[in-house]
Coordinates of C-alpha atoms and ligand atoms in Angstrom, one line a residue:
X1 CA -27.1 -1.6 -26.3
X2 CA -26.1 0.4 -23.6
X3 CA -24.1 -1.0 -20.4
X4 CA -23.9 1.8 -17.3
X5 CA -21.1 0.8 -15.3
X6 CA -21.6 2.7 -11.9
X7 CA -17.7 3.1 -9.9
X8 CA -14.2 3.8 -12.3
X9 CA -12.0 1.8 -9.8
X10 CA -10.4 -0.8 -11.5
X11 CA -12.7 -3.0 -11.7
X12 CA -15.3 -1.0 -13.4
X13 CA -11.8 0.7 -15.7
X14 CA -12.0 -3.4 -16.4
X15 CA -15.6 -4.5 -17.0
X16 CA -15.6 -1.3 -19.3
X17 CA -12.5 -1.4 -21.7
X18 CA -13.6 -5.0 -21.8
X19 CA -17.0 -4.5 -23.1
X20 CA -16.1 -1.6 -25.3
X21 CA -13.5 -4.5 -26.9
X22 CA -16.3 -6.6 -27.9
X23 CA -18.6 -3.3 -29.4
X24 CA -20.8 -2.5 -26.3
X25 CA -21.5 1.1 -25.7
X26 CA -20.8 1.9 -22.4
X27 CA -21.5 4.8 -19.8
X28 CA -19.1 4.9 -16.7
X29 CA -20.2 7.0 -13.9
X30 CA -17.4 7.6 -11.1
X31 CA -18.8 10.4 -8.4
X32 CA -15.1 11.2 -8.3
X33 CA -13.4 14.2 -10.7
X34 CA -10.9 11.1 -11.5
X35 CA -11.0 7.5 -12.5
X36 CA -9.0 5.1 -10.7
X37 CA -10.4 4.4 -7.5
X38 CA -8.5 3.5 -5.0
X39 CA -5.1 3.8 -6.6
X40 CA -5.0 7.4 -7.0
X41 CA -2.4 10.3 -6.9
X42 CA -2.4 13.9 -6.2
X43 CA 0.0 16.8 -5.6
X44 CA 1.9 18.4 -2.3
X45 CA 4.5 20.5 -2.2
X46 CA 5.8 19.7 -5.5
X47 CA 5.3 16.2 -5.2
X48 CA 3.4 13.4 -7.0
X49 CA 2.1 11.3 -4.3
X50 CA -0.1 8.1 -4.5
X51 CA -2.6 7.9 -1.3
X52 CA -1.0 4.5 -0.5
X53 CA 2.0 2.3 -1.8
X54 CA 0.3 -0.3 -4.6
X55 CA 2.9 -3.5 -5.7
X56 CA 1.5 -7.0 -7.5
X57 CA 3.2 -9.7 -8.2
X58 CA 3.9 -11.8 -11.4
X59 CA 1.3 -13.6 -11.1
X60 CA -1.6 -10.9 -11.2
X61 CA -2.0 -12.3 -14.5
X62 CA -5.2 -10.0 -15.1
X63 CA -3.9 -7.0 -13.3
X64 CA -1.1 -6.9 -16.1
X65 CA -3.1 -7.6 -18.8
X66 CA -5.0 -4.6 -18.1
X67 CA -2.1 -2.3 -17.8
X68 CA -1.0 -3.8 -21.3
X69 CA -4.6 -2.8 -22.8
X70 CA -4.4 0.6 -21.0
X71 CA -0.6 1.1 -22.7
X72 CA 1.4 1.6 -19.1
X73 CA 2.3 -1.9 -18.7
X74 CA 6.6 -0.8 -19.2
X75 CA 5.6 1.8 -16.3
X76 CA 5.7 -0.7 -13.9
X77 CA 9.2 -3.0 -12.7
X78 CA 9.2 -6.4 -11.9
X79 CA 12.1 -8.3 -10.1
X80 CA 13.9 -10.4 -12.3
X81 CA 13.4 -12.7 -9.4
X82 CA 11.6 -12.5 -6.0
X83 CA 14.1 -10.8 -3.4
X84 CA 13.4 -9.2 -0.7
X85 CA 15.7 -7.4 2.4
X86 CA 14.0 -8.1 5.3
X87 CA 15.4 -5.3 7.9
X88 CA 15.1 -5.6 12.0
X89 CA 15.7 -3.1 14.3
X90 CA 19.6 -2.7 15.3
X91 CA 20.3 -6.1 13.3
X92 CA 22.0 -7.0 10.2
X93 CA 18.7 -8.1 9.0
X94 CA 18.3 -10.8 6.4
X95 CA 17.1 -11.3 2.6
X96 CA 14.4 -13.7 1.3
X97 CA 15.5 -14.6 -2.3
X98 CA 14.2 -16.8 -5.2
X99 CA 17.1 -20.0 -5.7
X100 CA 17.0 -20.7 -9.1
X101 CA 15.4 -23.9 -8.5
X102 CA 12.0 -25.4 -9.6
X103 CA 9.1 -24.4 -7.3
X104 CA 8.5 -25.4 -4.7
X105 CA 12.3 -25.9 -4.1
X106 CA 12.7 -21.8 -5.3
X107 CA 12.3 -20.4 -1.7
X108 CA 13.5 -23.2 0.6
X109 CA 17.3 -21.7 0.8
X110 CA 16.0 -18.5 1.6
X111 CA 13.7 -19.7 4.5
X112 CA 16.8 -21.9 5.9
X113 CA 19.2 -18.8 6.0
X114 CA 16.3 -16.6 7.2
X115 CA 17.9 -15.3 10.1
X116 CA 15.1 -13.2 12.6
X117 CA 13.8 -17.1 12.4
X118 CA 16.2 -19.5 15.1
X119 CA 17.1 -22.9 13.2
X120 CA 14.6 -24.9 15.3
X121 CA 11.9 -22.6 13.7
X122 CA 12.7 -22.2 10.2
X123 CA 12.6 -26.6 10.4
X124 CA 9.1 -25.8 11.7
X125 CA 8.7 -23.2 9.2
X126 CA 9.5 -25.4 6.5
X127 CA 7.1 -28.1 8.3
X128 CA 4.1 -25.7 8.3
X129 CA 4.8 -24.4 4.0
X130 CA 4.3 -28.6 3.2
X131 CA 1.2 -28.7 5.1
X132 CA 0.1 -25.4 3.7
X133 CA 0.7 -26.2 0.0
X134 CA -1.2 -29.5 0.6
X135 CA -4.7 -26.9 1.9
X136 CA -7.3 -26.5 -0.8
X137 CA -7.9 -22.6 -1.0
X138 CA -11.7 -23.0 -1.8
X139 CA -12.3 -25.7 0.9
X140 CA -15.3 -23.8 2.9
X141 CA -13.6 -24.9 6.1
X142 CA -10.6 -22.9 5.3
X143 CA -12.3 -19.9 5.5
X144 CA -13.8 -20.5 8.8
X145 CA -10.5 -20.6 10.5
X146 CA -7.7 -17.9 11.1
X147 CA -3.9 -18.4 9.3
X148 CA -3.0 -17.1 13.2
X149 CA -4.5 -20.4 14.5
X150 CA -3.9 -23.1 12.0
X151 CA -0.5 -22.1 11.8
X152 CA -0.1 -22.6 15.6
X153 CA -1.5 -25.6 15.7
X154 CA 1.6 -26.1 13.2
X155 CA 4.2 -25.2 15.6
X156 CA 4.5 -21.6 13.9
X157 CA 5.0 -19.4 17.5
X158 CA 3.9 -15.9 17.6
X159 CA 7.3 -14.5 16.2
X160 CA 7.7 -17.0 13.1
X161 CA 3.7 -15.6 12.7
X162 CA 4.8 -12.6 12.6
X163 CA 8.3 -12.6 10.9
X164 CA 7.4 -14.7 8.1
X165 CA 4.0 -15.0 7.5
X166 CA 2.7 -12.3 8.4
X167 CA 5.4 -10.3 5.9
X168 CA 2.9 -12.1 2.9
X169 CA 0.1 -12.2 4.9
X170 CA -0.6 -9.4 5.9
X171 CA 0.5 -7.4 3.1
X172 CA -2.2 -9.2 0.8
X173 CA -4.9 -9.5 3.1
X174 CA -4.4 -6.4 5.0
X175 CA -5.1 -8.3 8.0
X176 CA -2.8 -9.1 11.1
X177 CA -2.0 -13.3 10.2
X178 CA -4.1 -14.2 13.7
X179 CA -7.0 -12.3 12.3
X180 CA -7.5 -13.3 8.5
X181 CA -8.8 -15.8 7.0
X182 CA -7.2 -19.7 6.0
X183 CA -9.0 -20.1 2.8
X184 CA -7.5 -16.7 1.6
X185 CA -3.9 -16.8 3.2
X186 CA -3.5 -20.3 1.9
X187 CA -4.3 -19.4 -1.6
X188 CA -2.2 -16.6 -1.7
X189 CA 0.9 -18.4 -0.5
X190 CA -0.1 -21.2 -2.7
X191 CA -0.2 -19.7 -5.9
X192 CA 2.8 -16.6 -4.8
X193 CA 5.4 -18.4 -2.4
X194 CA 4.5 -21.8 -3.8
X195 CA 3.2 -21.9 -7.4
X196 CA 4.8 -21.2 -10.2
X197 CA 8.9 -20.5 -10.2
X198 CA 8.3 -16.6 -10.8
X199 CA 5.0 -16.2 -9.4
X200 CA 5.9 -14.2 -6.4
X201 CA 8.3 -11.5 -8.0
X202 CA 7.5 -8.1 -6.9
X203 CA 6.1 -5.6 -9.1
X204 CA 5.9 -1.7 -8.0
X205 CA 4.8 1.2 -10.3
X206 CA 7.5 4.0 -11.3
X207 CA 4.5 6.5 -12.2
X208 CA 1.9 7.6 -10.1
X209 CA -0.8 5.6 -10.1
X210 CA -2.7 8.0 -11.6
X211 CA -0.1 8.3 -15.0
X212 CA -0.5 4.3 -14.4
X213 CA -4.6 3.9 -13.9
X214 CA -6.5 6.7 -14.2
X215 CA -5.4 9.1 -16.8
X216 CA -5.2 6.3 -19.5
X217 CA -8.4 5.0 -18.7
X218 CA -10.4 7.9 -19.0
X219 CA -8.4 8.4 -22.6
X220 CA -8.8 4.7 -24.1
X221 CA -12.2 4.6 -22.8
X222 CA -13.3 8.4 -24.5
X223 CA -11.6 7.4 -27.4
X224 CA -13.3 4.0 -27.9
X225 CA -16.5 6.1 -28.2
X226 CA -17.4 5.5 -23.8
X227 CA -18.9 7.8 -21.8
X228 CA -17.2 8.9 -18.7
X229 CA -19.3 11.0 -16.3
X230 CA -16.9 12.0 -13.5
X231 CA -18.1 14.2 -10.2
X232 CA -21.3 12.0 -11.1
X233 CA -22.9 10.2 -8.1
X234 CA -25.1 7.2 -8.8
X235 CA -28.3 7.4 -6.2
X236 CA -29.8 4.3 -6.8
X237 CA -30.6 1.5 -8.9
X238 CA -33.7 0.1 -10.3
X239 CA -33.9 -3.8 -11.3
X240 CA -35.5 -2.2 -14.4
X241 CA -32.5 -1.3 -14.9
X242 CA -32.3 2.2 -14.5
X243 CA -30.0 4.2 -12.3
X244 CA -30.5 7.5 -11.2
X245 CA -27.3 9.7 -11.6
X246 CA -27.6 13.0 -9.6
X247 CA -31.3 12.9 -9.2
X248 CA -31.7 11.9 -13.2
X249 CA -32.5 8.5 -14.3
X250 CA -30.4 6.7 -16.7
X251 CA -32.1 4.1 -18.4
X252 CA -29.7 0.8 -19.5
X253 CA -30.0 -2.5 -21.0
X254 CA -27.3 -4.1 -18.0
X255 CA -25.8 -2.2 -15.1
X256 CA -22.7 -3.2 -13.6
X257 CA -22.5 -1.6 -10.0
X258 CA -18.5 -1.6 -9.6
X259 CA -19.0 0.4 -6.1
X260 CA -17.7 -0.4 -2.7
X261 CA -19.8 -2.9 -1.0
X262 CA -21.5 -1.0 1.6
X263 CA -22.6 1.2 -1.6
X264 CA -23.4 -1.4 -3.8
X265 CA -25.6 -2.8 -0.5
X266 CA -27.4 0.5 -0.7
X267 CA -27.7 1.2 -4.2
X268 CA -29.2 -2.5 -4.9
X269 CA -33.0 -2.7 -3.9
X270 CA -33.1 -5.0 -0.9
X271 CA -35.0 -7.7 -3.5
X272 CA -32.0 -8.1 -5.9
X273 CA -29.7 -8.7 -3.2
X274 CA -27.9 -11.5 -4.4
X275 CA -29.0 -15.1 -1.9
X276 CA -30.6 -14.5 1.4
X277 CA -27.6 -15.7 3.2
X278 CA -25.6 -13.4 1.6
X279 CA -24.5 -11.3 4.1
X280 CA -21.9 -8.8 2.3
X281 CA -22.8 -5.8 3.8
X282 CA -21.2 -6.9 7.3
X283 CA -17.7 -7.3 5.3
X284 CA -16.3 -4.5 7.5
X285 CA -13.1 -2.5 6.5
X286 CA -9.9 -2.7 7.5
X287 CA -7.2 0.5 7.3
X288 CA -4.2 0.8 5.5
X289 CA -1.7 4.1 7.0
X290 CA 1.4 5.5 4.6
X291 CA 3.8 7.5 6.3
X292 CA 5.6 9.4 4.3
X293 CA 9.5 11.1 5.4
X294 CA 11.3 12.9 2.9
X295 CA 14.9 13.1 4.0
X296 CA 17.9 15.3 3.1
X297 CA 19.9 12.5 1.3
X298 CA 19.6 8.8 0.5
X299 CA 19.1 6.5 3.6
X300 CA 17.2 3.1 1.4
X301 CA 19.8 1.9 -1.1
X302 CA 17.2 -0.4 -3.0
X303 CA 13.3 0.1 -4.2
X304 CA 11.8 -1.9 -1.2
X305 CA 12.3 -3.5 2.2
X306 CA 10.5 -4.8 4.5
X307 CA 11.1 -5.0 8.3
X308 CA 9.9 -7.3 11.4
X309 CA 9.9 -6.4 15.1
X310 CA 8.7 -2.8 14.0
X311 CA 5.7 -1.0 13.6
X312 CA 7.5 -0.4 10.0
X313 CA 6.4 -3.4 7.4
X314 CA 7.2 -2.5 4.3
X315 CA 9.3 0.9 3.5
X316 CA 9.4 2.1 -0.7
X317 CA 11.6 4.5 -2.1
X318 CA 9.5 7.1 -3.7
X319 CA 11.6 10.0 -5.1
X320 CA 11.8 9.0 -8.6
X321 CA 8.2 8.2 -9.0
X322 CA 7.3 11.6 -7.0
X323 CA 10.0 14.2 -8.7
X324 CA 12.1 14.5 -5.9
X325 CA 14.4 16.4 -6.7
X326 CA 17.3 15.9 -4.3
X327 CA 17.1 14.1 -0.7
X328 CA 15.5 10.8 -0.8
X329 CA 11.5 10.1 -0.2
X330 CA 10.6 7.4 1.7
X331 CA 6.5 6.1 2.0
X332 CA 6.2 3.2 5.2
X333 CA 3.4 1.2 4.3
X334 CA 1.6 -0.2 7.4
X335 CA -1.6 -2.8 6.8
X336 CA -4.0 -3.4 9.3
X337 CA -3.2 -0.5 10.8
X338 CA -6.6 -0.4 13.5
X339 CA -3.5 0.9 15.8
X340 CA -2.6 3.6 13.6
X341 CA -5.5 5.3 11.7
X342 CA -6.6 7.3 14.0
X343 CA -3.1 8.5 15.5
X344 CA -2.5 12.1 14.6
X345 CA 0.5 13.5 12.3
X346 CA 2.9 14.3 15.3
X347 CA 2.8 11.2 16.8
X348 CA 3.1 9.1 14.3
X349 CA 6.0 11.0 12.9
X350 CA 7.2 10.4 16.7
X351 CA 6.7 6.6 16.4
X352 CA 7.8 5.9 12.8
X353 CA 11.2 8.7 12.2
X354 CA 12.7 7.0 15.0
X355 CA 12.0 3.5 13.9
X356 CA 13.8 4.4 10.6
X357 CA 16.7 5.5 12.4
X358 CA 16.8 1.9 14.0
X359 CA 16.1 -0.3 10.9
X360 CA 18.3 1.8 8.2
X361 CA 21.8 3.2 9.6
X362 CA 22.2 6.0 7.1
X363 CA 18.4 7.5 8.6
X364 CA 20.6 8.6 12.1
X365 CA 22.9 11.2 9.9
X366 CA 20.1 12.7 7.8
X367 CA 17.9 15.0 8.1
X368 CA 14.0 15.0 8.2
X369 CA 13.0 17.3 5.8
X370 CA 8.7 16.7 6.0
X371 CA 6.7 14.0 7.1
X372 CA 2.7 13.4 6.2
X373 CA 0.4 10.2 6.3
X374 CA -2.3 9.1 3.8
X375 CA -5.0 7.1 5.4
X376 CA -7.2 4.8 3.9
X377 CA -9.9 3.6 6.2
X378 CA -11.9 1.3 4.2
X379 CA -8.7 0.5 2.4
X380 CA -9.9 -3.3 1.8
X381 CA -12.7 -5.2 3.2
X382 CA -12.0 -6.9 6.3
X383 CA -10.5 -10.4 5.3
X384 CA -10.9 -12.3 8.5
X385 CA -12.4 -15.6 9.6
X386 CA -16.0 -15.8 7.8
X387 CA -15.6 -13.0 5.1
X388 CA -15.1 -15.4 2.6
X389 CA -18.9 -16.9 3.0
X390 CA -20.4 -13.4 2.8
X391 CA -18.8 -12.4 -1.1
X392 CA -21.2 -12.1 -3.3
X393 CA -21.0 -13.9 -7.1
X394 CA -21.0 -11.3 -10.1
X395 CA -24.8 -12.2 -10.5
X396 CA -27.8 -10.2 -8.8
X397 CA -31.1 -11.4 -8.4
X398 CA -32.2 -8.3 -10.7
X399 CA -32.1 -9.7 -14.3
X400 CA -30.0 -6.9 -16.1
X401 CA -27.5 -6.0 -12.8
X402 CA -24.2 -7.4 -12.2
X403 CA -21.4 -6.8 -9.6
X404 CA -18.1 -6.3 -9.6
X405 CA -15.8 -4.9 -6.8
X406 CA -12.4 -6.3 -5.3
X407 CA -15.0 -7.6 -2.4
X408 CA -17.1 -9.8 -4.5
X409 CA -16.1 -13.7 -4.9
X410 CA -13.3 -13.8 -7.2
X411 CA -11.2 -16.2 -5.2
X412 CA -8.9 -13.4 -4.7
X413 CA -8.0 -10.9 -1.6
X414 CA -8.9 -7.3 -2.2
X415 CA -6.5 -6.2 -4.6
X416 CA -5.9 -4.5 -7.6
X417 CA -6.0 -8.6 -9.3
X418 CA -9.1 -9.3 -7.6
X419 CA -10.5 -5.9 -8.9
X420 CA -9.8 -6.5 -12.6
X421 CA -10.8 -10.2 -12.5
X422 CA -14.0 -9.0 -10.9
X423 CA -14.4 -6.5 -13.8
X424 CA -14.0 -8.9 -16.4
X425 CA -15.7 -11.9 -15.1
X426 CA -19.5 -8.8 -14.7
X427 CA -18.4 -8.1 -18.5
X428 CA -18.6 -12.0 -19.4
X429 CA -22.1 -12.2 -17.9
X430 CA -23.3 -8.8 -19.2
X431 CA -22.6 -10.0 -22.7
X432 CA -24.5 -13.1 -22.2
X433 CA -27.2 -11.2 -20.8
X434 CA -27.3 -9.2 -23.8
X435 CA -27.2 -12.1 -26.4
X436 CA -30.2 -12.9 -24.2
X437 CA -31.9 -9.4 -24.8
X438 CA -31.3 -9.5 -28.3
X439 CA -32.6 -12.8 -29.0
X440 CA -35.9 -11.8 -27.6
Ligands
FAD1 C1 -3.7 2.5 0.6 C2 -4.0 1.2 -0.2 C3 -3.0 0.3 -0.5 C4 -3.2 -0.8 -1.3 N1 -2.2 -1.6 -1.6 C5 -2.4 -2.6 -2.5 C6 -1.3 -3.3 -3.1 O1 -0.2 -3.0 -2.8 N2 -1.6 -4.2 -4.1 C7 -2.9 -4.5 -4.4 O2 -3.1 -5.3 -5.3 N3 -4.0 -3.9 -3.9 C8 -3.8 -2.9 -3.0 N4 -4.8 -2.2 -2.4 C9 -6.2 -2.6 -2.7 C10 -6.6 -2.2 -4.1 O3 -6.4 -0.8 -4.3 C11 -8.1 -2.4 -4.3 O4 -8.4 -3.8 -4.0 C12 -8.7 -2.1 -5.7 O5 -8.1 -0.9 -6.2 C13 -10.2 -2.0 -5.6 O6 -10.7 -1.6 -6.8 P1 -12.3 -1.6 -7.0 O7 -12.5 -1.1 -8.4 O8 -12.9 -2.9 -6.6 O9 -12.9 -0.5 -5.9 P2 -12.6 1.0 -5.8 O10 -11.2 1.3 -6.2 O11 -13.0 1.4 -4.4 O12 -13.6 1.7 -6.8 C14 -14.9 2.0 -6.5 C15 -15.3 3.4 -7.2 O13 -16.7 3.6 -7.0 C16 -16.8 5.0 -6.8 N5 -18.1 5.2 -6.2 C17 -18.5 4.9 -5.0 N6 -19.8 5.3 -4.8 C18 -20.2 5.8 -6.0 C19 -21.5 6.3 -6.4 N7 -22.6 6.4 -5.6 N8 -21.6 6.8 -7.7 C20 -20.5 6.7 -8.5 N9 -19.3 6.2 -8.2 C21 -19.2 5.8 -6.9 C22 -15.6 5.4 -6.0 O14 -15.4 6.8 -6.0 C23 -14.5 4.5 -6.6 O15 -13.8 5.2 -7.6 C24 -4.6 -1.1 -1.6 C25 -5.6 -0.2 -1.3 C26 -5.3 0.9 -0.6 C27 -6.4 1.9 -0.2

């Protein structure tokens, strides 16, 4: 039995180590010369830089479990408890931190201190996180609404949209809070802000991704007896199955196309296309921009902050991960950043130095030693209004060809969770499909 997994993001990294666990042979193709997908690294100037800042939270439960099976899981840090400096520009800023209380009660002494929110609004605030916890995430309605407008209709006014939601909201959906979806906003503050006591503790990566992802996955999986074709670009696939890799056709008893979906639209013959109403080509994209500022000497005196009323959201101290060797190295992560993706170099190093002279003191007496942006413009698919209708399940209507992808219906946004569950959950139905084949 032979699975070909097309795509080495993590998802197909997933849906292979998973099936190679229970004794299926596996080929992965990945038209890139590395595996990894969209967590990846490479080198400038000296550096080790990942093409965008990547954090979870505790309660990635999957996303952990994979970097324990690929060995890295002590390369990553994770609070102790959820705490987070919340800078504003000229101010004294504020810090949202976990009470060590029972959830829900964890976070409510943090939101009644929070400071860029007046007192009348962090009552509202606290208001709006009741009626929230009460949604149900996979209520259909949910997803035809915005977290912009349900929150509004909750008192929550453009800045408190802004200042606090959109600091979780945004992050996780990549999507400005008056443009993404209910259904997905409300299960992310569910099960982060509001679940479980540590859910929302922030864990960041202190490798490259690609000493965290990648490079072990191409190991464990060679080692385990896998193929990995890399630089190999699937073409198409047959509901035979059969996919043809660089104009030669592999033959397979299951396929799992772990592509992006406006691959994996084009790959599938237009028959197998999973449910006439599915509509999963249109998901869109939405851009994720990392500016990048190496300075002369430390200006961030902690891992992470974010800020509010700047262009700035989140900021991450990168010099340990990149080998820095002096000077501190600072990447701005910016989501949903329509605004910003097509901006050049100068100007955004025009618009952002300055704004980190504003939110961090230290920034106005150090020097700029280099600034450069990654850009990612199909970071995630576009998680707005509607999106949630158009994700496709695992299953194809080709008998043999599954689908994985951050995209597809895990329940999840985009993310690196979404992307593993969506791996596992295409190995649990190839593995049926095979008891099926061998039965016959
Ligand atoms: C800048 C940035 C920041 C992010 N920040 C976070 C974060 O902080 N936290 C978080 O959880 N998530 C974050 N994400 C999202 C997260 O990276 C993705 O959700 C996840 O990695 C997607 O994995 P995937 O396997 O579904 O898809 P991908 O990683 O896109 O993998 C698909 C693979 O298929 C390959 N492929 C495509 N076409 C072919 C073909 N024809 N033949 C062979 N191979 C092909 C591609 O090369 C790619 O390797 C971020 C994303 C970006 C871009």
């Amino acid at each position: 039995m032979n699975v070909v997994i097309v795509g080495g993001g993590l998802a197909g990294i997933s849906a292979a180590m998973a099936l190679q666990e229970t004794g299926v042979q596996v080929t992965l193709v990945e038209a890139r010369p590395w595996l990894g997908g969209a967590t990846h690294s490479f080198r400038r100037d000296g550096l080790d830089v990942d093409n965008g800042q990547h954090v979870f939270l505790r309660c990635c439960t999957a996303y952990q479990g994979l970097l324990r099976r690929l060995g890295t899981d002590h390369l990553a840090t994770v609070q102790d408890r959820f705490d987070v400096t919340v800078l504003t520009p000229g101010g004294r800023g504020a810090r949202l931190r976990r009470a060590p209380l029972p959830s829900p009660l964890h976070l409510l002494p943090a939101l009644a201190r929070y400071s860029p929110l007046s007192p009348a609004d962090r009552l509202r605030a606290m208001r709006a996180s009741t009626a929230l916890r009460r949604l149900d995430p996979a209520d259909p309605a949910l997803d035809e609404v915005s977290a912009g407008a349900w929150l509004a209709g909750r008192g929550q006014r453009a800045w408190a949209r802004e200042a606090l939601w959109g600091l979780f909201i945004t992050a996780s959906l990549n999507a400005e809070v008056d443009d993404a979806s209910l259904g997905l906003s409300a299960m992310v503050c569910r099960r982060a802000l509001f679940g479980r006591t540590g859910a929302a503790d922030i864990g960041v990566p202190s490798v490259p991704l690609a000493e965290l992802h990648g490079g072990p996955a191409l190991r464990r999986i060679q080692e385990a007896g896998g193929t990995v074709r890399l630089k190999a670009k699937a073409e198409e696939v047959t509901a035979d199955p059969k996919v043809v890799v660089d104009g030669e056709p592999v033959a397979a008893d299951a396929v799992i196309l772990a592509v992006p979906h406006e691959t994996a639209a084009r790959l599938l013959p237009a028959e197998a296309h999973p449910g006439p109403d599915a509509r999963w080509h249109a998901l869109d994209a939405s851009p994720i921009v990392n500016v990048h500022v190496v300075y002369d000497r430390p200006v961030l005196d902690r891992p992470f902050a974010a800020a509010v009323g700047s262009p700035v959201q989140w900021i991450f101290d990168r010099t340990a991960v990149s080998g820095l060797g002096s000077g501190q190295y600072l990447a701005v992560s910016v989501s949903a950043a329509d605004r910003w993706i097509d901006v050049p170099t100068a100007e955004l190093r025009d618009r952002f130095v300055p704004e980190l002279r504003r939110l961090l003191p230290a920034a106005r007496r150090a020097r700029v030693r280099d600034v450069f942006v990654t850009r990612e413009r199909r970071a995630t698919f576009r998680q707005r209004p509607g999106s949630g209708a158009r994700r496709p399940g695992a299953a194809t209507r080709a008998t043999g060809v599954f689908l994985a992808g951050a995209w597809t219906d895990t329940g999840w946004p985009d993310t690196m969770e979404g992307a593993v569950r969506s791996g596992l959950t295409a190995a649990r139905l190839v593995r049926r499909h095979l008891e099926g084949v061998r039965d016959r």
